[in-house]
Short mmCIF file of C-alpha atoms and ligand atoms in Angstrom, two decimals:
data_model
loop_
_atom_site.label_atom_id
_atom_site.label_comp_id
_atom_site.label_asym_id
_atom_site.label_seq_id
_atom_site.Cartn_x
_atom_site.Cartn_y
_atom_site.Cartn_z
CA UNK C 24 0.15 0.15 -0.05
CA UNK C 25 0.58 3.48 -0.66
CA UNK C 26 2.21 4.90 2.75
CA UNK C 27 1.45 8.12 4.17
CA UNK C 28 4.98 9.57 5.33
CA UNK C 29 3.64 11.92 7.77
CA UNK C 30 2.05 9.35 9.38
CA UNK C 31 4.67 6.57 9.03
CA UNK C 32 7.05 9.48 10.47
CA UNK C 33 4.67 10.45 13.65
CA UNK C 34 3.80 6.68 14.86
CA UNK C 35 7.84 5.94 14.58
CA UNK C 36 8.35 9.22 17.21
CA UNK C 37 5.39 7.69 18.88
CA UNK C 38 6.83 4.16 19.43
CA UNK C 39 10.89 4.89 19.68
CA UNK C 40 11.61 3.40 16.28
CA UNK C 41 12.87 5.02 12.65
CA UNK C 42 11.65 4.02 8.81
CA UNK C 43 14.37 3.24 7.06
CA UNK C 44 14.62 4.27 3.30
CA UNK C 45 17.26 2.19 1.13
CA UNK C 46 18.67 3.51 -2.23
CA UNK C 47 17.88 1.03 -5.07
CA UNK C 48 19.49 1.21 -8.55
CA UNK C 49 17.24 -0.90 -10.55
CA UNK C 50 14.54 -3.66 -10.08
CA UNK C 51 16.36 -6.76 -8.65
CA UNK C 52 17.45 -4.70 -5.50
CA UNK C 53 14.30 -2.98 -5.75
CA UNK C 54 12.25 -6.02 -5.39
CA UNK C 55 14.72 -7.57 -2.77
CA UNK C 56 13.82 -4.56 -0.49
CA UNK C 57 9.98 -4.71 -0.95
CA UNK C 58 10.28 -8.75 -0.09
CA UNK C 59 12.34 -8.04 3.15
CA UNK C 60 10.58 -5.88 4.16
CA UNK C 61 7.07 -7.70 3.64
CA UNK C 62 8.99 -10.47 5.10
CA UNK C 63 9.60 -7.92 8.49
CA UNK C 64 6.45 -6.25 8.38
CA UNK C 65 8.20 -3.18 8.18
CA UNK C 66 7.10 0.15 6.82
CA UNK C 67 9.97 1.25 4.30
CA UNK C 68 10.56 4.43 2.09
CA UNK C 69 12.45 3.47 -1.31
CA UNK C 70 14.67 5.58 -2.47
CA UNK C 71 16.27 6.62 -6.18
CA UNK C 72 19.00 8.81 -6.18
CA UNK C 73 19.30 11.15 -8.99
CA UNK C 74 21.42 9.28 -10.91
CA UNK C 75 19.17 6.55 -10.85
CA UNK C 76 16.26 8.11 -11.96
CA UNK C 77 17.92 9.53 -14.86
CA UNK C 78 19.27 6.68 -16.21
CA UNK C 79 16.27 4.61 -15.91
CA UNK C 80 13.94 7.87 -16.28
CA UNK C 81 12.02 9.58 -14.14
CA UNK C 82 8.59 8.08 -15.90
CA UNK C 83 9.21 4.86 -15.86
CA UNK C 84 10.54 5.06 -12.18
CA UNK C 85 7.53 6.88 -11.44
CA UNK C 86 5.74 3.90 -12.68
CA UNK C 87 7.28 0.73 -11.08
CA UNK C 88 7.32 2.76 -7.75
CA UNK C 89 3.93 3.66 -8.22
CA UNK C 90 3.49 0.53 -8.87
CA UNK C 91 5.23 -1.73 -6.31
CA UNK C 92 3.45 0.80 -3.48
CA UNK C 93 -0.06 -0.04 -4.48
CA UNK C 94 1.40 -4.08 -4.58
CA UNK C 95 2.92 -4.56 -1.39
CA UNK C 96 1.32 -5.62 1.53
CA UNK C 97 3.36 -2.90 3.91
CA UNK C 98 3.37 0.77 4.04
CA UNK C 99 5.96 1.83 1.15
CA UNK C 100 7.06 5.17 0.15
CA UNK C 101 8.18 5.70 -3.14
CA UNK C 102 11.33 8.35 -2.71
CA UNK C 103 13.57 10.79 -4.59
CA UNK C 104 16.85 10.83 -2.74
CA UNK C 105 18.86 14.17 -2.74
CA UNK C 106 17.64 16.21 -5.68
CA UNK C 107 19.81 19.42 -6.11
CA UNK C 108 17.49 20.41 -8.68
CA UNK C 109 14.54 22.18 -8.28
CA UNK C 110 13.09 21.20 -11.86
CA UNK C 111 14.15 16.83 -10.64
CA UNK C 112 11.84 17.20 -7.57
CA UNK C 113 8.80 18.64 -9.96
CA UNK C 114 9.57 15.75 -12.54
CA UNK C 115 9.41 13.45 -10.08
CA UNK C 116 6.25 15.16 -8.39
CA UNK C 117 4.09 14.81 -11.61
CA UNK C 118 5.52 11.50 -11.72
CA UNK C 119 3.62 9.92 -8.51
CA UNK C 120 6.51 9.76 -6.05
CA UNK C 121 4.71 11.07 -2.94
CA UNK C 122 8.12 12.06 -1.37
CA UNK C 123 11.11 14.10 -2.63
CA UNK C 124 14.44 15.35 -1.03
CA UNK C 125 15.69 18.96 -1.98
CA UNK C 126 19.32 18.98 -1.19
CA UNK C 127 20.02 22.88 -1.03
CA UNK C 128 22.36 22.27 1.95
CA UNK C 129 25.49 23.15 -0.12
CA UNK C 130 24.16 26.76 -0.55
CA UNK C 131 23.91 29.60 1.70
CA UNK C 132 20.58 29.52 3.97
CA UNK C 133 18.55 32.15 1.91
CA UNK C 134 19.21 30.11 -1.28
CA UNK C 135 18.63 26.93 0.56
CA UNK C 136 15.24 28.26 1.56
CA UNK C 137 13.90 29.76 -1.33
CA UNK C 138 15.15 26.32 -3.54
CA UNK C 139 13.17 24.41 -0.97
CA UNK C 140 10.13 26.44 -0.90
CA UNK C 141 9.93 26.33 -4.64
CA UNK C 142 9.35 22.61 -4.20
CA UNK C 143 7.60 22.97 -1.44
CA UNK C 144 5.20 24.90 -3.20
CA UNK C 145 4.70 22.13 -6.04
CA UNK C 146 4.58 19.45 -3.64
CA UNK C 147 2.12 20.15 -1.01
CA UNK C 148 -0.64 21.27 -3.79
CA UNK C 149 -0.61 17.10 -4.31
CA UNK C 150 0.20 15.84 -0.68
CA UNK C 151 3.91 15.05 -1.43
CA UNK C 152 6.39 15.05 1.86
CA UNK C 153 8.99 17.40 1.38
CA UNK C 154 12.33 16.64 2.73
CA UNK C 155 14.98 19.47 3.13
CA UNK C 156 18.93 19.16 4.82
CA UNK C 157 20.64 21.52 6.71
CA UNK C 158 24.20 21.43 7.95
CA UNK C 159 26.32 18.73 5.33
CA UNK C 160 26.45 15.01 5.07
CA UNK C 161 30.35 13.99 4.92
CA UNK C 162 31.99 11.91 2.81
CA UNK C 163 32.06 10.45 -0.94
CA UNK C 164 29.32 8.34 -1.56
CA UNK C 165 27.21 7.91 -5.03
CA UNK C 166 24.09 9.78 -2.83
CA UNK C 167 26.91 13.29 -2.54
CA UNK C 168 30.14 13.85 -1.70
CA UNK C 169 31.47 16.35 0.82
CA UNK C 170 34.89 16.94 2.58
CA UNK C 171 34.94 20.28 3.91
CA UNK C 172 35.28 20.43 8.83
CA UNK C 173 32.03 23.13 8.69
CA UNK C 174 29.65 19.71 8.19
CA UNK C 175 28.08 20.81 11.80
CA UNK C 176 24.03 22.49 11.46
CA UNK C 177 23.74 25.19 13.26
CA UNK C 178 20.59 25.24 15.77
CA UNK C 179 19.38 28.32 14.45
CA UNK C 180 19.92 27.76 10.57
CA UNK C 181 17.78 24.51 11.81
CA UNK C 182 14.59 26.80 13.04
CA UNK C 183 14.64 29.24 10.44
CA UNK C 184 14.53 26.84 7.85
CA UNK C 185 11.52 25.13 9.14
CA UNK C 186 10.18 28.42 9.85
CA UNK C 187 10.76 29.72 6.88
CA UNK C 188 9.83 26.80 4.36
CA UNK C 189 6.74 24.64 4.63
CA UNK C 190 9.22 21.13 5.19
CA UNK C 191 7.40 18.45 6.28
CA UNK C 192 11.36 16.74 7.56
CA UNK C 193 14.33 17.42 8.45
CA UNK C 194 18.05 15.99 7.14
CA UNK C 195 21.00 16.91 9.63
CA UNK C 196 25.09 16.90 9.05
CA UNK C 197 25.67 15.98 12.62
CA UNK C 198 28.59 14.22 11.53
CA UNK C 199 27.58 11.28 9.94
CA UNK C 200 29.02 10.36 5.59
CA UNK C 201 27.78 9.17 2.94
CA UNK C 202 29.70 6.26 1.85
CA UNK C 203 31.76 3.76 4.51
CA UNK C 204 33.58 5.25 7.33
CA UNK C 205 37.84 5.50 8.08
CA UNK C 206 37.16 4.54 11.43
CA UNK C 207 34.28 5.21 13.81
CA UNK C 208 31.66 7.34 13.13
CA UNK C 209 31.78 10.97 15.41
CA UNK C 210 28.09 11.28 15.60
CA UNK C 211 27.28 15.05 17.29
CA UNK C 212 24.39 13.80 19.95
CA UNK C 213 24.34 16.59 21.59
CA UNK C 214 23.75 18.78 18.53
CA UNK C 215 20.89 15.81 17.44
CA UNK C 216 19.71 16.68 20.34
CA UNK C 217 19.40 20.45 20.35
CA UNK C 218 17.61 20.05 16.97
CA UNK C 219 15.16 17.71 17.96
CA UNK C 220 14.56 20.27 21.42
CA UNK C 221 14.38 23.21 18.78
CA UNK C 222 12.25 21.86 15.67
CA UNK C 223 8.78 20.11 15.86
CA UNK C 224 9.34 17.99 12.44
CA UNK C 225 10.64 14.42 11.99
CA UNK C 226 14.45 14.88 11.42
CA UNK C 227 16.71 12.33 9.29
CA UNK C 228 19.72 10.70 9.63
CA UNK C 229 21.46 10.09 6.59
CA UNK C 230 25.13 8.08 5.66
CA UNK C 231 23.76 4.77 7.01
CA UNK C 232 25.87 3.12 6.10
CA UNK C 233 28.98 1.45 8.63
CA UNK C 234 27.07 3.68 11.86
CA UNK C 235 26.74 1.11 15.04
CA UNK C 236 24.09 -0.52 15.77
CA UNK C 237 23.82 1.06 19.27
CA UNK C 238 24.68 4.56 17.72
CA UNK C 239 21.71 4.53 15.49
CA UNK C 240 19.54 3.51 18.64
CA UNK C 241 20.74 6.23 20.08
CA UNK C 242 19.97 8.41 17.64
CA UNK C 243 16.56 7.11 17.62
CA UNK C 244 16.05 7.69 21.06
CA UNK C 245 17.33 11.34 20.65
CA UNK C 246 14.98 12.25 17.59
CA UNK C 247 15.96 10.19 14.54
CA UNK C 248 12.36 9.16 13.27
CA UNK C 249 14.48 8.37 9.29
CA UNK C 250 17.13 6.51 8.36
CA UNK C 251 18.87 6.26 5.10
CA UNK C 252 20.85 3.18 4.11
CA UNK C 253 22.53 2.78 0.53
CA UNK C 254 26.06 2.11 0.29
CA UNK C 255 25.98 -1.01 1.70
CA UNK C 256 23.36 -2.18 -0.20
CA UNK C 257 24.81 -1.02 -3.58
CA UNK C 258 27.82 -3.12 -2.43
CA UNK C 259 25.98 -5.75 -1.32
CA UNK C 260 24.94 -6.04 -4.70
CA UNK C 261 27.61 -5.88 -7.02
CA UNK C 262 30.52 -8.07 -4.41
CA UNK C 263 27.72 -10.41 -5.11
CA UNK C 264 26.83 -9.84 -8.69
CA UNK C 265 30.75 -10.39 -9.03
CA UNK C 266 30.61 -13.79 -6.43
CA UNK C 267 27.80 -15.24 -8.78
CA UNK C 268 29.97 -15.11 -12.00
CA UNK C 269 32.75 -16.24 -10.95
CA UNK C 270 31.05 -19.58 -9.77
CA UNK C 271 28.64 -19.47 -12.76
CA UNK C 272 30.62 -20.87 -15.44
CA UNK C 273 30.00 -19.21 -19.23
CA UNK C 274 26.82 -18.10 -20.40
CA UNK C 275 24.59 -17.82 -16.82
CA UNK C 276 21.05 -17.23 -17.54
CA UNK C 277 19.92 -14.07 -15.45
CA UNK C 278 17.56 -15.07 -12.76
CA UNK C 279 20.14 -17.65 -12.26
CA UNK C 280 22.31 -15.26 -10.79
CA UNK C 281 20.03 -12.19 -9.79
CA UNK C 282 18.18 -14.63 -7.26
CA UNK C 283 21.21 -15.31 -5.05
CA UNK C 284 22.35 -11.86 -4.58
CA UNK C 285 18.81 -10.56 -3.68
CA UNK C 286 18.63 -13.05 -0.82
CA UNK C 287 22.18 -11.51 -0.04
CA UNK C 288 20.56 -8.13 -0.28
CA UNK C 289 17.58 -9.32 1.36
CA UNK C 290 19.92 -10.47 4.86
CA UNK C 291 21.38 -6.83 4.96
CA UNK C 292 17.96 -5.20 4.23
CA UNK C 293 16.72 -7.52 7.10
CA UNK C 294 19.56 -6.24 9.57
CA UNK C 295 18.89 -2.73 9.27
CA UNK C 296 15.10 -2.99 9.92
CA UNK C 297 16.11 -4.51 13.09
CA UNK C 298 18.39 -1.74 13.36
CA UNK C 299 15.85 0.51 13.40
CA UNK C 300 13.62 -1.07 15.21
CA UNK C 301 10.83 -0.90 12.17
CA UNK C 302 9.90 -4.54 12.13
CA UNK C 303 6.01 -5.69 12.79
CA UNK C 304 5.43 -1.99 12.73
CA UNK C 305 3.45 -1.67 9.44
CA UNK C 306 -0.07 -0.61 10.19
CA UNK C 307 -0.76 -2.26 6.15
CA UNK C 308 -3.25 -5.55 6.09
CA UNK C 309 -1.11 -9.07 6.76
P1 LIG V 7 25.08 5.94 2.92
O1 LIG V 7 25.41 5.23 1.51
O2 LIG V 7 26.34 5.98 3.80
O3 LIG V 7 24.23 4.28 3.71
O4 LIG V 7 24.29 6.59 3.06
C1 LIG V 7 22.79 6.79 2.19
C2 LIG V 7 22.37 8.06 2.24
O5 LIG V 7 22.39 8.61 3.87
C3 LIG V 7 21.41 8.38 1.12
O6 LIG V 7 20.56 9.70 1.16
#
């Protein structure tokens, strides 16, 4: 079923869990994510980054995302992740994405606010959820790159962004990074707590891959309602695909290779659902 993200995140906040958002690259990892989420009866967000959305085509992504949301027995929300383009957000909104992220965090606050407002204006007309970002997500990943030191979200800027736009959720820079971490992630939990006290909307943690279970649990306890997981999905997909192909011999058939890979992706998804505490939380009619 098509999930209502406002409701899903509110429920998560109330019951102290987070809704996991997984980045997919194509139909096979997308189906693996949905199968695992259905098995665990977890609400789930399926996210296409702009590279994937553009390569497949936003109309095609929108169409299969919509069909899969409708078919699922759990609450599913198809989300455009990290769009730095207002136009791409508008295209996603026009193609049945119930949720989009406009990431204008690399610009100054005034520009961030004005880009977010442009997306909110189109999105809220047809009940599409908008996520924005303040502070920076560090690291080098397919969903974004940032290596500077001034990543930490400022409380007054977060408040300003929320008050001057009508956004529905907020991704915050508190030390997490896209891609694999070099060493242990240093999450600024104090700042997370300050932001949670200062703004009333759901908070989003990016850069899930590599964050230890206990740190995710602490972040959820301090106000995170959505956790984004990308790199580990992409790498599990490709590394297991390589393995299967090496073992397959000449002229393998696609599905013979893909099925065991999907199983491995499913195991990763199950781990993250357990870590987020979202198993058995779907309101869907299973
Ligand atoms: P990772 O690739 O580090 O898991 O981060 C994913 C993400 O935050 C997507 O928005």
